[in-house]
């Protein structure tokens, strides 16, 4: 029987991740609140409503919960449309609200990681063509500068943009986010706009705070090739390049290479102090001649494994290791897991996903990949974009009922809390939370296999 302790480095950041629109409530003047008004866009036409009522002040009690569970950091986002509801008009009350939130984190000894853009845009930005308009990158940089000036006293960890490829693809190719379009060309131009926005915001924040640590959160998909792989392997590679890699490479080289189009984005080169990894699922990729819009590439669910709810892929915590490895080898930058989690209202899978995900992080550390922190998605159930409050998409360590605002800890909250408090994952924890799986997950001590030495001639 093994009895290990997987210890994490001193100073490792442990926390949860949230996004303004998903937790704040109170209908800000942004694109998502507008999208929610359109029939047929969100699960059962739901609206974010009160969400977790963080705009009403309930962030404080949720930070208490996180702190009590040993979290020493928290990733959250500020809502651009509240801070700048009209072009060039900055709202002091909104800024004060976020200053209070940051002070509340500091008071609980939790390091804030502040995201500037998490899927929502002010309506006036949408009105000027959103990220297809080159001016938007400049407006975003101006916003970033104001936020850095006003809130930079309490923040040194900045995430400019959350999941630029998801924003671009969901909104402009797959039509699930606003504006609901279906054009690969426009999706790629939006991704380029976000990359320029990131670069401009990076420069603007550094002006204000030279020692700021600035990165972005990149969603990475684990991808298998459909069989036969001699036929479909290139489809997997193409999807992997466009979705996972092109933008990351542009941050290093200043060239954004999508399919046959290469665009010079020299301002993006070197604008990365760290990189954030968001990862959840594994898919199978292959060619399908009926999908001309998507460059004839199709992404499907594997047949086996731990399948997530419809529309998602296989839940694949080992992807955390795979993606850290690529990001670390390619960028050489410090890495934060800025999101990882599982939709699971009953908490039947989450302990397993947590243990496998954290083991992946620990494995990566043992390869000397510079992982600096882990932020579980998410603290409490919240408004899950197109899925709204669909019970199949509850990602919280805490259950949260948006009507009653009652929070209930899931067992995973306690398991994760033990890990955070100990800065380690132990076999004893695994046995208590996963009695049936523990021994299969961590079979005995590895045995050295015999190695036959061949005499050298
Ligand atoms: C990520 C998003 C986050 C949440 C999780 C489940 O792609 O960044 O807001 O929706 O998925």
CSV table of C-alpha atoms and ligand atoms in Angstrom, one decimal:
chain,number,residue,atom,x,y,z
A,1,UNK,CA,0.0,0.0,0.0
A,2,UNK,CA,1.5,3.3,-1.0
A,3,UNK,CA,1.4,6.3,1.3
A,4,UNK,CA,2.6,9.3,-0.6
A,5,UNK,CA,2.5,13.1,-0.2
A,6,UNK,CA,2.6,15.1,-3.4
A,7,UNK,CA,4.1,18.4,-2.2
A,8,UNK,CA,3.8,21.6,-4.2
A,9,UNK,CA,6.4,24.4,-4.2
A,10,UNK,CA,6.4,27.0,-1.5
A,11,UNK,CA,4.4,30.1,-2.6
A,12,UNK,CA,2.2,28.1,-5.0
A,13,UNK,CA,-1.0,30.0,-5.6
A,14,UNK,CA,-4.2,28.1,-4.9
A,15,UNK,CA,-7.6,29.5,-5.6
A,16,UNK,CA,-10.8,29.5,-7.7
A,17,UNK,CA,-11.6,31.5,-10.8
A,18,UNK,CA,-14.7,33.6,-11.6
A,19,UNK,CA,-15.8,36.0,-14.2
A,20,UNK,CA,-17.7,39.3,-13.6
A,21,UNK,CA,-20.8,38.6,-15.8
A,22,UNK,CA,-21.2,35.1,-14.4
A,23,UNK,CA,-21.3,36.1,-10.7
A,24,UNK,CA,-22.2,39.8,-10.4
A,25,UNK,CA,-25.8,40.0,-11.5
A,26,UNK,CA,-27.6,43.3,-12.0
A,27,UNK,CA,-27.6,43.6,-15.8
A,28,UNK,CA,-24.7,45.8,-16.8
A,29,UNK,CA,-24.8,47.6,-20.2
A,30,UNK,CA,-22.8,44.9,-22.0
A,31,UNK,CA,-23.2,42.5,-24.9
A,32,UNK,CA,-24.1,39.5,-22.9
A,33,UNK,CA,-27.0,41.2,-21.0
A,34,UNK,CA,-28.3,42.2,-24.5
A,35,UNK,CA,-27.8,38.7,-25.9
A,36,UNK,CA,-29.8,37.2,-23.0
A,37,UNK,CA,-32.8,39.3,-24.1
A,38,UNK,CA,-32.9,37.5,-27.5
A,39,UNK,CA,-35.2,34.5,-27.6
A,40,UNK,CA,-33.6,31.1,-28.2
A,41,UNK,CA,-30.1,32.1,-27.4
A,42,UNK,CA,-29.7,30.9,-23.8
A,43,UNK,CA,-30.9,27.7,-22.2
A,44,UNK,CA,-34.7,28.2,-21.5
A,45,UNK,CA,-34.2,31.9,-22.3
A,46,UNK,CA,-32.7,32.4,-18.9
A,47,UNK,CA,-30.9,35.6,-17.9
A,48,UNK,CA,-28.0,36.1,-15.5
A,49,UNK,CA,-30.4,37.8,-13.1
A,50,UNK,CA,-28.8,38.1,-9.7
A,51,UNK,CA,-26.2,35.4,-10.4
A,52,UNK,CA,-24.2,35.2,-7.2
A,53,UNK,CA,-25.0,38.8,-6.3
A,54,UNK,CA,-21.4,39.9,-6.2
A,55,UNK,CA,-22.5,43.4,-7.4
A,56,UNK,CA,-24.8,43.4,-4.3
A,57,UNK,CA,-21.8,42.7,-2.1
A,58,UNK,CA,-21.9,38.9,-1.6
A,59,UNK,CA,-18.4,38.6,-2.9
A,60,UNK,CA,-17.3,39.2,0.7
A,61,UNK,CA,-19.0,36.1,2.1
A,62,UNK,CA,-17.7,34.1,-0.8
A,63,UNK,CA,-14.2,35.3,-0.2
A,64,UNK,CA,-14.7,34.3,3.5
A,65,UNK,CA,-15.6,30.8,2.3
A,66,UNK,CA,-12.6,30.6,0.0
A,67,UNK,CA,-10.2,31.9,2.7
A,68,UNK,CA,-11.6,29.4,5.2
A,69,UNK,CA,-10.8,26.7,2.8
A,70,UNK,CA,-7.1,27.8,2.6
A,71,UNK,CA,-7.3,29.5,-0.8
A,72,UNK,CA,-4.4,32.0,-1.0
A,73,UNK,CA,-5.4,33.6,-4.3
A,74,UNK,CA,-8.5,34.4,-6.4
A,75,UNK,CA,-8.9,35.0,-10.1
A,76,UNK,CA,-11.8,37.4,-11.0
A,77,UNK,CA,-12.7,39.9,-13.7
A,78,UNK,CA,-13.8,43.5,-13.8
A,79,UNK,CA,-16.7,44.4,-16.1
A,80,UNK,CA,-15.5,46.9,-18.7
A,81,UNK,CA,-19.1,48.2,-19.3
A,82,UNK,CA,-19.5,49.1,-15.7
A,83,UNK,CA,-16.2,51.0,-15.5
A,84,UNK,CA,-16.6,52.7,-18.9
A,85,UNK,CA,-20.4,52.6,-19.7
A,86,UNK,CA,-19.9,55.2,-22.4
A,87,UNK,CA,-16.9,55.8,-24.5
A,88,UNK,CA,-14.4,57.9,-22.5
A,89,UNK,CA,-16.7,58.2,-19.4
A,90,UNK,CA,-15.3,56.3,-16.4
A,91,UNK,CA,-17.5,55.5,-13.5
A,92,UNK,CA,-16.0,56.2,-10.1
A,93,UNK,CA,-18.5,54.1,-8.2
A,94,UNK,CA,-17.8,51.0,-10.3
A,95,UNK,CA,-14.0,51.5,-9.8
A,96,UNK,CA,-14.6,51.9,-6.0
A,97,UNK,CA,-16.5,48.6,-6.0
A,98,UNK,CA,-13.6,46.8,-7.5
A,99,UNK,CA,-11.2,48.5,-5.2
A,100,UNK,CA,-13.2,47.2,-2.3
A,101,UNK,CA,-13.1,43.7,-3.7
A,102,UNK,CA,-9.4,43.8,-4.0
A,103,UNK,CA,-9.0,45.1,-0.5
A,104,UNK,CA,-11.3,42.3,0.7
A,105,UNK,CA,-9.0,39.7,-1.0
A,106,UNK,CA,-5.9,41.3,0.5
A,107,UNK,CA,-7.5,41.4,3.9
A,108,UNK,CA,-8.0,37.6,3.6
A,109,UNK,CA,-4.4,37.1,2.4
A,110,UNK,CA,-5.6,36.1,-1.0
A,111,UNK,CA,-3.6,37.3,-4.1
A,112,UNK,CA,-5.8,38.9,-6.7
A,113,UNK,CA,-5.4,37.9,-10.3
A,114,UNK,CA,-7.4,40.5,-12.3
A,115,UNK,CA,-8.8,39.7,-15.7
A,116,UNK,CA,-9.7,42.7,-17.9
A,117,UNK,CA,-11.8,41.0,-20.5
A,118,UNK,CA,-13.9,37.9,-20.0
A,119,UNK,CA,-16.3,37.5,-22.9
A,120,UNK,CA,-18.3,40.7,-22.4
A,121,UNK,CA,-18.0,44.0,-24.2
A,122,UNK,CA,-19.6,47.4,-23.5
A,123,UNK,CA,-22.5,48.0,-25.8
A,124,UNK,CA,-20.7,51.0,-27.3
A,125,UNK,CA,-17.8,48.8,-28.3
A,126,UNK,CA,-20.2,46.4,-30.0
A,127,UNK,CA,-21.8,49.5,-31.7
A,128,UNK,CA,-18.5,50.4,-33.3
A,129,UNK,CA,-18.0,46.9,-34.7
A,130,UNK,CA,-16.5,45.2,-31.7
A,131,UNK,CA,-13.1,43.5,-32.2
A,132,UNK,CA,-13.4,43.8,-36.0
A,133,UNK,CA,-12.8,47.5,-35.6
A,134,UNK,CA,-9.0,48.2,-35.2
A,135,UNK,CA,-9.9,51.1,-32.8
A,136,UNK,CA,-11.3,48.6,-30.2
A,137,UNK,CA,-7.7,47.6,-29.3
A,138,UNK,CA,-6.9,51.2,-28.5
A,139,UNK,CA,-10.1,51.7,-26.5
A,140,UNK,CA,-9.2,48.5,-24.6
A,141,UNK,CA,-5.7,49.8,-23.8
A,142,UNK,CA,-7.1,53.0,-22.5
A,143,UNK,CA,-9.5,51.1,-20.3
A,144,UNK,CA,-6.6,48.9,-19.1
A,145,UNK,CA,-4.5,52.0,-18.3
A,146,UNK,CA,-7.3,53.5,-16.2
A,147,UNK,CA,-7.8,50.2,-14.3
A,148,UNK,CA,-4.1,50.0,-13.7
A,149,UNK,CA,-3.9,53.6,-12.4
A,150,UNK,CA,-7.0,53.1,-10.2
A,151,UNK,CA,-6.6,49.6,-9.0
A,152,UNK,CA,-2.9,48.9,-9.5
A,153,UNK,CA,-2.1,49.6,-5.9
A,154,UNK,CA,-3.6,46.3,-4.9
A,155,UNK,CA,-2.9,44.2,-8.0
A,156,UNK,CA,0.3,43.0,-9.7
A,157,UNK,CA,-1.1,39.9,-11.5
A,158,UNK,CA,-3.0,40.9,-14.7
A,159,UNK,CA,-4.8,38.7,-17.3
A,160,UNK,CA,-5.6,40.8,-20.3
A,161,UNK,CA,-8.0,38.6,-22.2
A,162,UNK,CA,-9.8,35.4,-21.3
A,163,UNK,CA,-9.8,32.7,-24.1
A,164,UNK,CA,-9.6,34.9,-27.2
A,165,UNK,CA,-10.1,31.9,-29.5
A,166,UNK,CA,-13.2,30.8,-27.7
A,167,UNK,CA,-14.7,34.3,-27.9
A,168,UNK,CA,-13.9,34.5,-31.6
A,169,UNK,CA,-15.1,31.0,-32.5
A,170,UNK,CA,-18.2,30.9,-30.4
A,171,UNK,CA,-19.4,34.4,-31.5
A,172,UNK,CA,-18.3,34.5,-35.2
A,173,UNK,CA,-18.0,30.9,-36.4
A,174,UNK,CA,-20.3,28.7,-34.2
A,175,UNK,CA,-22.8,31.4,-33.6
A,176,UNK,CA,-23.4,30.5,-29.9
A,177,UNK,CA,-22.2,33.8,-28.5
A,178,UNK,CA,-23.1,37.3,-29.7
A,179,UNK,CA,-23.2,38.3,-32.6
A,180,UNK,CA,-24.2,34.7,-33.6
A,181,UNK,CA,-22.3,34.6,-36.9
A,182,UNK,CA,-21.0,31.7,-39.0
A,183,UNK,CA,-17.9,32.9,-40.7
A,184,UNK,CA,-14.4,31.5,-40.2
A,185,UNK,CA,-12.8,34.5,-41.8
A,186,UNK,CA,-14.5,36.9,-39.5
A,187,UNK,CA,-13.7,34.7,-36.5
A,188,UNK,CA,-10.0,34.8,-37.3
A,189,UNK,CA,-10.1,38.5,-37.7
A,190,UNK,CA,-11.7,38.9,-34.3
A,191,UNK,CA,-9.0,36.7,-32.8
A,192,UNK,CA,-6.4,39.0,-34.5
A,193,UNK,CA,-8.3,42.0,-33.0
A,194,UNK,CA,-8.1,40.5,-29.5
A,195,UNK,CA,-4.4,39.8,-29.9
A,196,UNK,CA,-3.8,43.4,-30.8
A,197,UNK,CA,-5.9,44.4,-27.8
A,198,UNK,CA,-3.8,42.2,-25.5
A,199,UNK,CA,-0.6,43.7,-26.9
A,200,UNK,CA,-1.9,47.3,-26.5
A,201,UNK,CA,-3.2,46.6,-23.0
A,202,UNK,CA,0.2,45.0,-22.0
A,203,UNK,CA,2.0,48.1,-23.0
A,204,UNK,CA,-0.5,50.4,-21.3
A,205,UNK,CA,-0.3,48.5,-18.0
A,206,UNK,CA,3.5,48.4,-18.1
A,207,UNK,CA,3.6,52.2,-18.5
A,208,UNK,CA,1.7,52.5,-15.2
A,209,UNK,CA,3.2,49.6,-13.4
A,210,UNK,CA,6.6,48.5,-14.7
A,211,UNK,CA,6.8,45.4,-12.5
A,212,UNK,CA,3.2,44.2,-13.4
A,213,UNK,CA,3.0,40.5,-14.3
A,214,UNK,CA,0.8,40.3,-17.4
A,215,UNK,CA,-0.5,37.3,-19.3
A,216,UNK,CA,-3.6,36.0,-20.9
A,217,UNK,CA,-5.7,32.9,-20.3
A,218,UNK,CA,-5.6,30.5,-23.2
A,219,UNK,CA,-8.2,27.7,-23.7
A,220,UNK,CA,-6.4,24.6,-24.9
A,221,UNK,CA,-8.2,21.5,-26.3
A,222,UNK,CA,-6.8,18.1,-26.1
A,223,UNK,CA,-7.3,16.6,-29.5
A,224,UNK,CA,-7.1,13.0,-30.9
A,225,UNK,CA,-7.1,12.3,-34.6
A,226,UNK,CA,-10.1,10.2,-35.9
A,227,UNK,CA,-9.0,6.9,-37.4
A,228,UNK,CA,-7.4,6.3,-39.7
A,229,UNK,CA,-4.9,8.8,-38.5
A,230,UNK,CA,-3.0,8.9,-41.8
A,231,UNK,CA,-6.1,10.5,-43.2
A,232,UNK,CA,-7.4,12.5,-40.3
A,233,UNK,CA,-4.1,13.3,-38.5
A,234,UNK,CA,-3.6,16.5,-40.6
A,235,UNK,CA,-7.1,17.7,-39.6
A,236,UNK,CA,-6.2,17.3,-36.0
A,237,UNK,CA,-2.9,19.2,-36.6
A,238,UNK,CA,-4.7,22.0,-38.4
A,239,UNK,CA,-7.3,22.4,-35.7
A,240,UNK,CA,-4.6,22.2,-33.0
A,241,UNK,CA,-2.6,24.9,-34.8
A,242,UNK,CA,-5.5,27.3,-35.3
A,243,UNK,CA,-7.2,26.9,-32.0
A,244,UNK,CA,-4.4,26.1,-29.5
A,245,UNK,CA,-1.1,27.3,-31.0
A,246,UNK,CA,-1.3,30.2,-33.5
A,247,UNK,CA,-2.0,32.9,-31.1
A,248,UNK,CA,0.5,31.7,-28.5
A,249,UNK,CA,3.2,31.7,-31.2
A,250,UNK,CA,2.2,35.2,-32.3
A,251,UNK,CA,3.0,36.4,-28.8
A,252,UNK,CA,6.5,35.1,-29.3
A,253,UNK,CA,7.2,35.8,-32.9
A,254,UNK,CA,4.9,38.8,-33.8
A,255,UNK,CA,3.4,36.8,-36.7
A,256,UNK,CA,-0.1,35.4,-36.6
A,257,UNK,CA,-0.3,32.5,-38.9
A,258,UNK,CA,-3.8,31.1,-39.6
A,259,UNK,CA,-4.3,28.6,-42.4
A,260,UNK,CA,-2.7,30.3,-45.4
A,261,UNK,CA,-2.9,33.8,-44.0
A,262,UNK,CA,0.0,35.3,-42.1
A,263,UNK,CA,-0.5,38.7,-40.5
A,264,UNK,CA,2.3,40.8,-39.0
A,265,UNK,CA,1.4,41.8,-35.4
A,266,UNK,CA,4.8,43.1,-34.3
A,267,UNK,CA,3.4,44.8,-31.2
A,268,UNK,CA,2.4,41.4,-29.8
A,269,UNK,CA,5.9,40.1,-29.7
A,270,UNK,CA,7.3,39.6,-26.2
A,271,UNK,CA,4.1,40.7,-24.5
A,272,UNK,CA,3.9,37.8,-22.2
A,273,UNK,CA,5.2,37.5,-18.6
A,274,UNK,CA,3.2,34.4,-17.9
A,275,UNK,CA,0.7,32.3,-19.7
A,276,UNK,CA,-2.6,31.0,-18.3
A,277,UNK,CA,-4.0,27.6,-19.2
A,278,UNK,CA,-7.7,26.9,-19.2
A,279,UNK,CA,-8.5,23.3,-20.1
A,280,UNK,CA,-11.4,20.9,-19.7
A,281,UNK,CA,-12.1,18.5,-22.5
A,282,UNK,CA,-10.7,16.1,-25.1
A,283,UNK,CA,-12.2,15.9,-28.6
A,284,UNK,CA,-11.6,13.8,-31.8
A,285,UNK,CA,-10.8,15.8,-34.9
A,286,UNK,CA,-11.2,14.6,-38.5
A,287,UNK,CA,-12.0,15.9,-42.0
A,288,UNK,CA,-15.6,16.2,-43.1
A,289,UNK,CA,-16.2,17.5,-46.6
A,290,UNK,CA,-19.7,18.8,-45.6
A,291,UNK,CA,-18.1,21.5,-43.4
A,292,UNK,CA,-16.6,24.0,-45.9
A,293,UNK,CA,-17.1,26.8,-43.4
A,294,UNK,CA,-14.9,25.2,-40.8
A,295,UNK,CA,-12.1,24.4,-43.3
A,296,UNK,CA,-13.6,20.9,-43.7
A,297,UNK,CA,-12.7,20.0,-40.1
A,298,UNK,CA,-15.1,18.5,-37.7
A,299,UNK,CA,-14.6,18.0,-33.9
A,300,UNK,CA,-16.6,15.2,-32.2
A,301,UNK,CA,-16.7,13.5,-28.9
A,302,UNK,CA,-14.7,10.4,-28.3
A,303,UNK,CA,-16.8,7.3,-28.0
A,304,UNK,CA,-15.4,6.2,-24.6
A,305,UNK,CA,-14.1,7.8,-21.5
A,306,UNK,CA,-15.7,10.2,-19.0
A,307,UNK,CA,-18.0,12.1,-21.4
A,308,UNK,CA,-19.2,15.6,-20.3
A,309,UNK,CA,-22.7,16.8,-21.0
A,310,UNK,CA,-23.9,17.1,-24.6
A,311,UNK,CA,-22.0,19.6,-26.7
A,312,UNK,CA,-18.8,19.0,-24.7
A,313,UNK,CA,-16.1,16.4,-25.1
A,314,UNK,CA,-14.5,13.9,-22.9
A,315,UNK,CA,-13.5,15.1,-19.5
A,316,UNK,CA,-9.7,14.7,-19.6
A,317,UNK,CA,-7.7,16.0,-16.6
A,318,UNK,CA,-4.5,14.5,-18.0
A,319,UNK,CA,-4.8,17.3,-20.6
A,320,UNK,CA,-3.6,19.6,-17.9
A,321,UNK,CA,-0.2,17.9,-18.1
A,322,UNK,CA,-0.1,17.7,-21.9
A,323,UNK,CA,-1.0,21.4,-22.3
A,324,UNK,CA,1.4,22.6,-19.6
A,325,UNK,CA,4.1,20.7,-21.4
A,326,UNK,CA,3.5,22.3,-24.8
A,327,UNK,CA,3.1,25.8,-23.3
A,328,UNK,CA,6.2,25.5,-21.2
A,329,UNK,CA,8.4,24.1,-23.9
A,330,UNK,CA,7.1,26.6,-26.5
A,331,UNK,CA,7.0,29.8,-24.4
A,332,UNK,CA,9.5,29.2,-21.6
A,333,UNK,CA,7.2,31.3,-19.4
A,334,UNK,CA,5.8,30.7,-16.0
A,335,UNK,CA,2.4,29.0,-16.2
A,336,UNK,CA,-0.7,29.3,-14.1
A,337,UNK,CA,-3.6,26.9,-14.5
A,338,UNK,CA,-6.2,29.7,-14.7
A,339,UNK,CA,-9.2,27.4,-15.2
A,340,UNK,CA,-9.8,23.7,-14.8
A,341,UNK,CA,-13.0,22.0,-13.5
A,342,UNK,CA,-16.0,19.9,-14.4
A,343,UNK,CA,-19.7,20.4,-14.7
A,344,UNK,CA,-21.1,18.1,-12.0
A,345,UNK,CA,-24.1,19.1,-9.9
A,346,UNK,CA,-23.9,15.9,-7.8
A,347,UNK,CA,-20.2,16.1,-7.2
A,348,UNK,CA,-19.9,12.5,-8.4
A,349,UNK,CA,-17.0,13.2,-10.7
A,350,UNK,CA,-15.4,16.3,-9.3
A,351,UNK,CA,-13.2,14.7,-6.6
A,352,UNK,CA,-11.8,12.4,-9.3
A,353,UNK,CA,-11.2,15.2,-11.8
A,354,UNK,CA,-9.6,17.3,-9.1
A,355,UNK,CA,-7.2,14.5,-8.0
A,356,UNK,CA,-6.3,13.7,-11.6
A,357,UNK,CA,-5.9,17.3,-12.5
A,358,UNK,CA,-3.7,18.1,-9.5
A,359,UNK,CA,-1.7,15.1,-10.1
A,360,UNK,CA,-1.1,16.3,-13.7
A,361,UNK,CA,0.1,19.7,-12.3
A,362,UNK,CA,2.4,17.9,-9.9
A,363,UNK,CA,3.7,15.7,-12.7
A,364,UNK,CA,4.4,18.8,-14.7
A,365,UNK,CA,6.3,20.3,-11.8
A,366,UNK,CA,8.4,17.2,-11.6
A,367,UNK,CA,9.4,17.8,-15.2
A,368,UNK,CA,10.6,21.2,-14.0
A,369,UNK,CA,7.8,23.0,-16.0
A,370,UNK,CA,7.4,26.3,-14.1
A,371,UNK,CA,3.8,26.0,-12.9
A,372,UNK,CA,3.1,28.7,-10.3
A,373,UNK,CA,-0.6,28.3,-9.4
A,374,UNK,CA,-3.9,26.5,-9.9
A,375,UNK,CA,-7.3,28.2,-10.1
A,376,UNK,CA,-10.3,25.8,-10.0
A,377,UNK,CA,-13.3,26.8,-12.1
A,378,UNK,CA,-15.3,27.8,-10.1
A,379,UNK,CA,-16.0,28.9,-6.6
A,380,UNK,CA,-19.8,28.8,-6.6
A,381,UNK,CA,-22.3,27.7,-9.3
A,382,UNK,CA,-23.0,30.7,-11.6
A,383,UNK,CA,-24.4,31.8,-15.0
A,384,UNK,CA,-22.8,29.5,-17.5
A,385,UNK,CA,-23.2,31.7,-20.7
A,386,UNK,CA,-25.2,29.9,-23.3
A,387,UNK,CA,-26.1,27.1,-20.8
A,388,UNK,CA,-27.5,29.7,-18.4
A,389,UNK,CA,-28.4,27.9,-15.2
A,390,UNK,CA,-28.8,24.5,-16.9
A,391,UNK,CA,-28.4,22.0,-14.0
A,392,UNK,CA,-26.0,19.9,-16.2
A,393,UNK,CA,-23.5,22.8,-16.1
A,394,UNK,CA,-22.8,23.4,-12.5
A,395,UNK,CA,-19.1,24.0,-12.0
A,396,UNK,CA,-19.0,25.2,-8.4
A,397,UNK,CA,-17.0,24.0,-5.4
A,398,UNK,CA,-20.2,25.4,-3.8
A,399,UNK,CA,-23.7,24.9,-5.0
A,400,UNK,CA,-25.4,28.2,-5.3
A,401,UNK,CA,-29.1,28.8,-5.9
A,402,UNK,CA,-29.5,32.1,-7.8
A,403,UNK,CA,-33.1,32.5,-6.4
A,404,UNK,CA,-32.4,32.0,-2.7
A,405,UNK,CA,-28.7,32.9,-2.8
A,406,UNK,CA,-28.1,29.9,-0.5
A,407,UNK,CA,-24.6,28.3,-0.9
A,408,UNK,CA,-23.9,24.7,0.0
A,409,UNK,CA,-20.4,23.3,0.0
A,410,UNK,CA,-19.8,20.2,-2.2
A,411,UNK,CA,-17.4,17.6,-0.9
A,412,UNK,CA,-15.0,18.7,-3.5
A,413,UNK,CA,-14.8,22.1,-1.7
A,414,UNK,CA,-13.5,20.3,1.3
A,415,UNK,CA,-11.1,18.1,-0.6
A,416,UNK,CA,-9.7,21.0,-2.5
A,417,UNK,CA,-9.5,23.0,0.8
A,418,UNK,CA,-7.4,20.2,2.4
A,419,UNK,CA,-5.0,20.4,-0.6
A,420,UNK,CA,-4.7,24.2,-0.4
A,421,UNK,CA,-4.2,24.2,3.4
A,422,UNK,CA,-1.5,21.4,3.2
A,423,UNK,CA,0.1,22.7,-0.1
A,424,UNK,CA,0.0,19.0,-0.9
A,425,UNK,CA,-2.1,16.1,-2.1
A,426,UNK,CA,-1.8,13.0,0.1
A,427,UNK,CA,-2.8,9.4,-0.4
A,428,UNK,CA,-4.8,9.8,2.8
A,429,UNK,CA,-6.9,12.5,1.2
A,430,UNK,CA,-7.4,10.4,-1.9
A,431,UNK,CA,-8.5,7.4,0.2
A,432,UNK,CA,-11.0,9.4,2.1
A,433,UNK,CA,-12.6,11.1,-0.9
A,434,UNK,CA,-12.2,8.4,-3.4
A,435,UNK,CA,-12.1,5.1,-1.5
A,436,UNK,CA,-13.0,3.0,-4.5
A,437,UNK,CA,-10.6,4.6,-7.0
A,438,UNK,CA,-7.6,5.3,-4.7
A,439,UNK,CA,-5.6,2.2,-5.3
A,440,UNK,CA,-6.2,2.1,-9.1
A,441,UNK,CA,-5.2,5.8,-9.3
A,442,UNK,CA,-2.0,5.3,-7.4
A,443,UNK,CA,-1.0,1.6,-7.7
A,444,UNK,CA,2.1,0.6,-5.7
A,445,UNK,CA,5.6,1.9,-5.7
A,446,UNK,CA,7.0,1.7,-9.2
A,447,UNK,CA,9.3,-1.3,-9.6
A,448,UNK,CA,12.5,-1.0,-11.6
A,449,UNK,CA,12.3,-3.3,-14.6
A,450,UNK,CA,15.3,-5.3,-15.4
A,451,UNK,CA,17.6,-3.6,-17.9
A,452,UNK,CA,20.0,-5.8,-19.8
A,453,UNK,CA,23.2,-4.1,-20.6
A,454,UNK,CA,24.7,-4.9,-23.9
A,455,UNK,CA,28.4,-5.0,-24.0
A,456,UNK,CA,29.8,-2.1,-26.0
A,457,UNK,CA,32.2,-3.1,-28.7
B,1,LIG,C1,-14.5,28.6,-19.8
B,1,LIG,C2,-14.9,30.0,-19.6
B,1,LIG,C3,-15.6,30.2,-18.2
B,1,LIG,C4,-16.6,29.1,-18.0
B,1,LIG,C5,-15.9,27.8,-18.1
B,1,LIG,C6,-16.8,26.6,-17.8
B,1,LIG,O1,-14.3,28.4,-21.2
B,1,LIG,O2,-13.7,30.9,-19.6
B,1,LIG,O3,-16.2,31.5,-18.2
B,1,LIG,O4,-17.6,29.3,-18.9
B,1,LIG,O5,-15.4,27.6,-19.4
